[in-house]
Structures are given as C-alpha cells and as structure tokens.
Coordinates of C-alpha atoms in Angstrom, one line a residue:
M6 CA 0.2 0.0 0.1
N7 CA 1.3 3.3 -1.0
V8 CA -0.1 6.3 1.7
L9 CA -0.1 9.8 1.3
G10 CA 0.3 11.7 4.4
I11 CA -0.9 15.3 5.1
E12 CA -0.1 17.4 8.0
T13 CA -1.7 20.9 8.7
S14 CA -2.2 21.0 12.2
C15 CA -0.2 24.2 13.2
D16 CA 1.7 26.8 10.7
D17 CA 3.5 23.8 8.9
T18 CA 1.8 22.5 5.3
S19 CA 3.4 19.1 4.9
A20 CA 2.8 15.9 2.4
A21 CA 4.6 12.8 2.5
I22 CA 4.1 9.4 1.0
Y23 CA 4.9 6.2 2.4
G24 CA 4.7 2.6 1.2
T25 CA 5.0 -1.1 1.8
E26 CA 7.9 -1.7 -0.7
Q27 CA 10.2 1.5 0.0
G28 CA 9.3 3.0 3.1
L29 CA 9.4 7.0 2.9
M30 CA 9.5 7.8 -0.5
S31 CA 9.0 11.6 0.2
S32 CA 8.6 14.1 2.5
L33 CA 8.1 18.1 1.9
V34 CA 7.5 20.5 4.3
S35 CA 6.6 24.5 4.1
S36 CA 7.0 26.6 7.0
Q37 CA 4.8 29.9 7.6
I38 CA 7.6 32.5 8.2
E39 CA 4.9 35.5 8.3
H40 CA 4.5 34.4 12.1
L41 CA 7.5 35.6 13.1
E42 CA 7.0 39.1 13.4
F43 CA 4.2 38.5 15.7
G44 CA 5.9 36.4 18.1
G45 CA 3.8 33.4 17.9
V46 CA 1.4 31.7 15.2
V47 CA -1.3 33.7 14.3
P48 CA -4.1 31.2 13.3
E49 CA -5.9 33.0 10.5
L50 CA -2.9 33.5 8.7
A51 CA -2.0 29.9 9.2
S52 CA -5.3 28.9 7.6
R53 CA -4.8 31.0 4.6
A54 CA -1.2 30.2 3.7
H55 CA -2.4 26.3 4.3
L56 CA -4.8 27.0 1.3
T57 CA -2.4 28.6 -1.0
L58 CA 0.4 25.7 -0.2
I59 CA -1.5 22.1 0.4
L60 CA -2.2 21.3 -3.3
P61 CA 1.1 22.7 -4.3
V62 CA 3.3 20.7 -1.8
I63 CA 0.9 17.2 -2.2
E64 CA 1.7 18.0 -6.3
Q65 CA 5.5 18.1 -4.9
A66 CA 5.6 14.9 -3.2
L67 CA 4.0 12.8 -5.4
S68 CA 6.8 14.5 -8.0
Q69 CA 9.7 13.4 -5.8
S70 CA 8.5 9.9 -5.0
K71 CA 7.7 9.6 -9.0
L72 CA 4.2 8.4 -8.6
T73 CA 0.9 9.7 -9.8
L74 CA -2.2 10.3 -7.5
Y75 CA -3.7 7.2 -9.2
D76 CA -0.8 4.9 -7.7
I77 CA -2.1 6.4 -3.8
E78 CA -4.1 3.6 -2.4
G79 CA -4.7 5.1 1.1
I80 CA -4.8 8.7 2.7
A81 CA -3.7 9.7 6.3
V82 CA -4.3 13.3 7.5
T83 CA -3.8 14.9 11.1
A84 CA -7.2 14.9 12.5
G85 CA -6.1 16.8 15.7
P86 CA -5.1 18.0 18.1
G87 CA -4.3 21.4 16.8
L88 CA -5.6 24.7 15.4
V89 CA -9.1 24.6 14.2
G90 CA -8.9 26.2 10.9
S91 CA -5.3 24.8 9.7
L92 CA -6.8 21.2 10.6
L93 CA -10.1 21.6 8.8
V94 CA -7.7 22.4 5.4
G95 CA -6.0 19.3 6.0
V96 CA -8.9 17.1 6.6
S97 CA -11.2 18.9 3.6
V98 CA -8.2 18.1 1.3
G99 CA -7.7 14.6 2.3
K100 CA -11.5 13.3 2.5
S101 CA -11.9 15.0 -1.0
L102 CA -9.1 12.8 -2.5
A103 CA -10.2 9.5 -0.5
L104 CA -13.7 10.2 -2.3
A105 CA -12.0 11.4 -5.9
L106 CA -9.9 8.1 -5.8
D107 CA -12.3 5.8 -4.1
I108 CA -9.6 5.0 -1.5
P109 CA -9.6 4.7 2.1
M110 CA -8.7 7.6 4.9
I111 CA -7.6 7.8 8.4
G112 CA -7.7 10.3 10.5
V113 CA -4.4 10.6 12.7
H114 CA -3.7 12.1 15.9
H115 CA -1.1 14.6 15.6
I116 CA 0.8 13.4 18.8
E117 CA 0.7 9.5 17.4
G118 CA 2.4 10.7 14.3
H119 CA 5.1 12.3 16.7
I120 CA 5.5 9.0 18.3
Q121 CA 5.8 7.4 15.1
S122 CA 8.4 9.3 14.3
N123 CA 10.7 6.8 16.0
Y124 CA 9.8 4.1 13.9
L125 CA 10.7 6.4 10.4
E126 CA 14.6 4.7 10.5
E127 CA 17.0 2.2 12.1
P128 CA 17.2 0.6 14.4
V129 CA 13.2 0.1 14.8
P130 CA 12.5 0.4 18.8
E131 CA 11.2 -2.4 20.4
Y132 CA 8.1 -2.9 22.6
P133 CA 6.9 -2.4 25.6
S134 CA 8.2 1.2 25.5
L135 CA 8.0 4.5 27.7
V136 CA 7.8 7.7 25.2
L137 CA 8.6 11.2 26.6
V138 CA 6.5 13.6 24.3
I139 CA 7.5 17.1 24.4
S140 CA 6.6 19.6 22.0
G141 CA 4.9 23.2 22.1
G142 CA 1.6 22.1 22.9
H143 CA 2.2 18.6 24.8
T144 CA 4.4 17.5 27.8
E145 CA 3.2 13.9 28.2
L146 CA 4.6 10.3 29.5
V147 CA 3.4 7.5 27.7
V148 CA 3.7 3.5 27.9
M149 CA 3.4 1.6 25.0
K150 CA 2.7 -2.2 25.4
E151 CA 2.5 -2.9 21.9
P152 CA 1.8 -1.0 18.4
L153 CA -0.9 1.3 18.3
S154 CA -1.3 1.2 22.2
Y155 CA -1.0 4.6 24.2
D156 CA -1.4 4.7 28.0
V157 CA -0.9 8.2 28.9
I158 CA 0.2 8.2 32.7
G159 CA 1.5 11.7 33.1
S160 CA 1.1 15.3 31.3
T161 CA 1.6 18.8 32.1
R162 CA -0.8 20.7 34.4
D163 CA -0.2 24.0 32.4
D164 CA 2.3 24.8 30.2
A165 CA 4.0 22.6 28.0
A166 CA 7.6 22.5 27.8
G167 CA 7.9 23.8 24.2
E168 CA 5.5 26.4 25.2
A169 CA 7.7 27.4 28.3
F170 CA 10.6 28.0 25.8
D171 CA 8.7 29.7 23.3
K172 CA 7.4 32.3 26.2
V173 CA 10.7 32.7 27.8
A174 CA 12.4 33.3 24.6
K175 CA 9.9 36.4 24.1
L176 CA 10.4 37.7 26.9
L177 CA 14.2 38.1 27.1
G178 CA 13.8 39.1 23.5
L179 CA 15.3 36.3 21.5
G180 CA 12.1 35.9 19.2
Y181 CA 10.0 32.7 18.1
P182 CA 10.6 29.9 17.9
G183 CA 11.8 29.9 21.6
G184 CA 13.5 26.6 21.3
P185 CA 16.5 26.5 19.0
V186 CA 17.1 30.0 20.0
I187 CA 17.3 29.7 23.8
E188 CA 19.3 26.2 23.1
K189 CA 22.0 28.0 20.9
S190 CA 22.3 31.0 23.4
A191 CA 22.8 28.2 26.4
R192 CA 25.7 26.6 24.8
D193 CA 27.7 29.6 25.6
G194 CA 26.3 30.0 28.9
D195 CA 27.1 28.6 32.4
S196 CA 23.8 26.6 33.5
S197 CA 24.6 27.2 37.2
F198 CA 24.7 31.1 37.1
V199 CA 21.2 31.0 38.0
D200 CA 19.2 28.5 40.5
F201 CA 15.5 28.4 38.7
P202 CA 13.3 26.4 40.5
V203 CA 12.8 22.9 39.1
S204 CA 8.9 21.8 39.4
K205 CA 8.0 19.1 42.0
V206 CA 4.2 18.4 41.2
P207 CA 3.2 14.8 42.2
D208 CA 3.2 12.0 40.4
Y209 CA 4.4 11.8 36.6
E210 CA 2.5 15.7 35.8
F211 CA 4.5 18.2 35.1
S212 CA 4.5 22.3 35.5
F213 CA 6.4 24.7 33.8
S214 CA 4.5 27.8 34.2
G215 CA 6.2 28.4 38.0
L216 CA 9.5 28.4 36.1
K217 CA 8.3 30.7 33.9
T218 CA 7.6 33.1 36.0
A219 CA 10.3 33.2 37.8
V220 CA 12.9 34.0 34.8
L221 CA 10.0 37.0 34.4
V222 CA 10.6 38.1 38.0
Y223 CA 14.6 37.4 37.7
V224 CA 14.6 39.5 34.7
N225 CA 12.6 42.5 36.1
K226 CA 14.6 42.6 39.3
M227 CA 18.0 42.5 37.5
G228 CA 17.1 45.0 35.1
E229 CA 17.7 45.1 31.2
D230 CA 21.7 45.6 30.8
F231 CA 22.4 42.9 33.1
V232 CA 20.3 40.6 31.4
R233 CA 21.5 41.5 27.8
T234 CA 24.7 40.9 29.1
N235 CA 24.0 37.8 30.6
I236 CA 21.7 36.4 28.1
N237 CA 23.8 33.4 27.7
H238 CA 23.8 32.4 31.1
I239 CA 20.3 32.9 32.0
C240 CA 19.2 30.7 28.7
A241 CA 21.3 27.8 30.0
S242 CA 20.2 28.1 33.6
F243 CA 16.3 28.3 32.3
Q244 CA 17.5 25.0 29.9
K245 CA 18.5 23.2 32.8
A246 CA 15.9 23.6 35.1
V247 CA 13.6 22.4 32.3
I248 CA 15.4 19.3 31.7
E249 CA 16.2 18.4 34.9
A250 CA 12.2 18.4 35.5
L251 CA 12.0 15.8 32.3
V252 CA 14.9 13.8 32.9
A253 CA 13.4 13.4 37.2
K254 CA 9.9 12.2 35.7
T255 CA 11.2 10.0 33.0
L256 CA 13.6 8.0 35.1
G257 CA 10.8 7.7 37.8
A258 CA 8.3 6.2 35.5
L259 CA 11.3 4.1 33.5
H260 CA 11.8 2.6 37.0
E261 CA 8.0 2.1 38.2
H262 CA 7.1 0.7 35.0
R263 CA 10.1 -2.0 34.7
L264 CA 10.7 -0.4 31.2
E265 CA 14.1 -0.6 29.1
T266 CA 13.4 1.7 26.2
L267 CA 12.7 5.2 26.2
L268 CA 11.7 7.3 23.0
L269 CA 11.4 10.6 22.2
A270 CA 8.5 12.8 20.5
G271 CA 8.1 16.4 19.6
G272 CA 9.8 19.3 18.4
V273 CA 11.6 19.4 21.7
A274 CA 13.3 16.5 21.2
A275 CA 15.6 18.0 18.6
N276 CA 17.0 19.7 21.8
S277 CA 21.0 18.5 22.1
A278 CA 21.3 19.4 25.5
L279 CA 18.3 17.5 26.7
K280 CA 19.5 14.1 24.5
E281 CA 23.2 14.1 26.1
R282 CA 21.5 14.2 29.3
L283 CA 19.5 11.1 28.7
R284 CA 22.2 9.5 26.9
L285 CA 24.3 9.7 29.9
E286 CA 21.0 8.6 31.9
A287 CA 20.8 5.5 29.7
D288 CA 24.3 4.5 29.9
K289 CA 24.1 5.0 33.8
H290 CA 20.6 3.2 34.0
G291 CA 21.0 0.6 31.6
F292 CA 17.9 1.6 29.1
R293 CA 17.8 2.0 25.4
L294 CA 17.2 5.4 24.2
Y295 CA 15.8 6.4 20.8
A296 CA 15.2 9.6 19.1
P297 CA 14.5 11.0 15.9
S298 CA 16.4 12.8 13.5
P299 CA 15.8 16.7 14.0
V300 CA 14.1 16.9 10.4
Y301 CA 11.2 14.3 11.9
C302 CA 11.3 16.1 15.3
T303 CA 9.1 18.7 14.2
D304 CA 5.6 18.7 12.4
N305 CA 5.9 16.9 9.2
A306 CA 3.7 14.6 7.0
A307 CA 6.1 11.5 7.0
M308 CA 5.4 10.8 10.5
I309 CA 1.3 11.0 9.6
A310 CA 1.9 8.8 6.6
L311 CA 3.5 6.1 8.6
A312 CA 0.9 6.2 11.6
G313 CA -1.6 6.2 9.2
Y314 CA -0.2 3.6 7.2
E315 CA 0.2 1.2 10.3
R316 CA -3.8 1.7 10.7
L317 CA -4.7 1.2 7.3
I318 CA -3.1 -1.8 6.7
R319 CA -4.8 -3.3 9.9
G320 CA -8.5 -2.8 8.0
M321 CA -9.0 0.7 9.7
N322 CA -10.3 3.8 8.3
S323 CA -12.4 6.7 9.2
P324 CA -15.9 8.0 7.5
L325 CA -15.9 10.7 5.1
T326 CA -17.8 12.8 8.2
L327 CA -14.4 13.1 9.6
S328 CA -14.2 16.0 11.6
P329 CA -11.0 18.2 13.0
E330 CA -11.1 17.9 16.7
P331 CA -8.9 20.7 18.2
R332 CA -8.7 19.2 21.5
L333 CA -8.5 15.2 20.3
P334 CA -7.3 13.0 23.1
L335 CA -4.4 10.3 22.6

C-alpha cells in the first residue's frame, strides 16, 4: 500500500508518501515565516496559508516519489489536536482525495504521529516502551505495551515544555520559535549561573508555569542591561531547569513500570542538551534511548503517513464525515 500523508495542524504545510516496499518515498514541509514578526502563530494567517500551499506541496511530494495520484491507495491526515482552521484544510483535502480516488482514509492523532516518527529510521525501537512527548503544546509520558497502544500516565498541568521555551524566549527578546534560539544561546552559557526552580508536582505530572514566572521575576529584578550582558547564562540556567524536570519524571516512570526502552517525540526532542543528558542516564541505568532525527522532530507529514499506514494495513479507516478535533485526546 502507498499512503499519502497530510499534516496541517499548525503552521507547517506538509505532505509525504510512505509505501510497503520502499518505506518513506518523499517528505516535504513548507514553513510559514510570516508568523515570526508576531512572536507566535496567528491561526487565521496559518489556515489561509495552508489553502494556498497544500495542493502544490502534495504535487511536489508525488513528483519526488515518482508516483501519480492513481498510485496512492490510502490517505492519512492529521485530524487533531491542533488549530481548528488549519486542521480543517488538511482534513477537507484528505476527504476530497479519498472520495475522488475511491480509496480509504484514516484520521491520525498528531501526537501518535510524533511517536511514530521514531519508526521512520533504523534501528526500530522495541516494545514495551516509554515515550516522553515534548512539544509546543504537549508534555506527556506515554507507556506503549504494543503497537498502536497508548497509555498516558502523566501530562503537564499548565504550560508544555515547548511553550515554556517560546514564552521565555519572548520575554528575553530572543524571538520565535523559542526552543532553537534558547538552545543556541545556552551553548555559551553557565547553567549554574541562576538557580531557577525545578517543578516538583506529584506523580508523573509536569508544570512549567512557575519556572516561566521565576524567569520573569528575575529579569525584572536584574534589569535590561544585566540581562543583555548575561543572556547566555540565563538561557542555560532556564534550559537546565526544564531538562531536570523532564529527566526526573522520566527516570521515575522507567523504574516504576520496569521499562528498558525510552522514545523521545515532539519538537523539543531535537534539543541536543536534553538528548545528551538522557544518553548519560541511559548508560548509567541501562535503558535504550531512541530519538528521531531533527527533521522528524518538528511537524511533518512523514510521521502522519507512517502512523496512518500502520492503521490502514490493519483494516482501520475513518468515514467521510470525519471532522477535525482541536482537543483530540490520545
């Protein structure tokens, strides 16, 4: 089966093709830079851009894979969660193609796609496993006992990790998106410069709003000149606090559930400092660590195509009445 994947959950328009024989045949992402001046994604601008970009991106994905629409045997499209206007564009195009070509379609959960991105490359992770989902909108710990089975054992009470990076970068005047710019600044900083608090909420829940507030209070207290001079140290200290919170909860979950495989998923999984810390912990505690290549950490249709493929070959499909669900639970 050759599956066309469509991803339009936020501000990236993406299409990819995944097949039984060749695996991933093409993957294209068109990012919308017009949001940069606003310091975040403007939903109306995003959905309008998707309308303009979606068909050309699909055409390029087909051309790259050397296939035509008539070689496609299934459609996989992100159905949620995400921005409802953006999701609506992808779902509408997916349903239209499925109807016109008389082929099955499956709505894919965006986070399931991020998890499946670990299976796009060799070596392929084993089951059972623990997944640390870390993105702009989600921070979750998920136990996978078998393929396509997801048990969420913990999530954030407020801000997601990626959201905290974005907000702190904005208050530091570093721009958007926050994850890459803070990581870049932190490389030249001293992570012990500021002792920012590490959240200690119970069980496997996360909280980053207190850390964000602590950075705000510190910046206001120290003044603009001090912050500008020590921006790298402040970024390194903030990043360290986020990593400490993520690592502590993850190690606890691995131990309690007696799991030996850890997967990273989501945009923050591209953070090199986090991966390096977890590699050290993996060597120390003896678990296997998997993380997608950076190109597959951010939003992309390759992960959606694979996730949809795994369901379509098992006979699952969605009706043409499928509607986008901006708060779709995993």
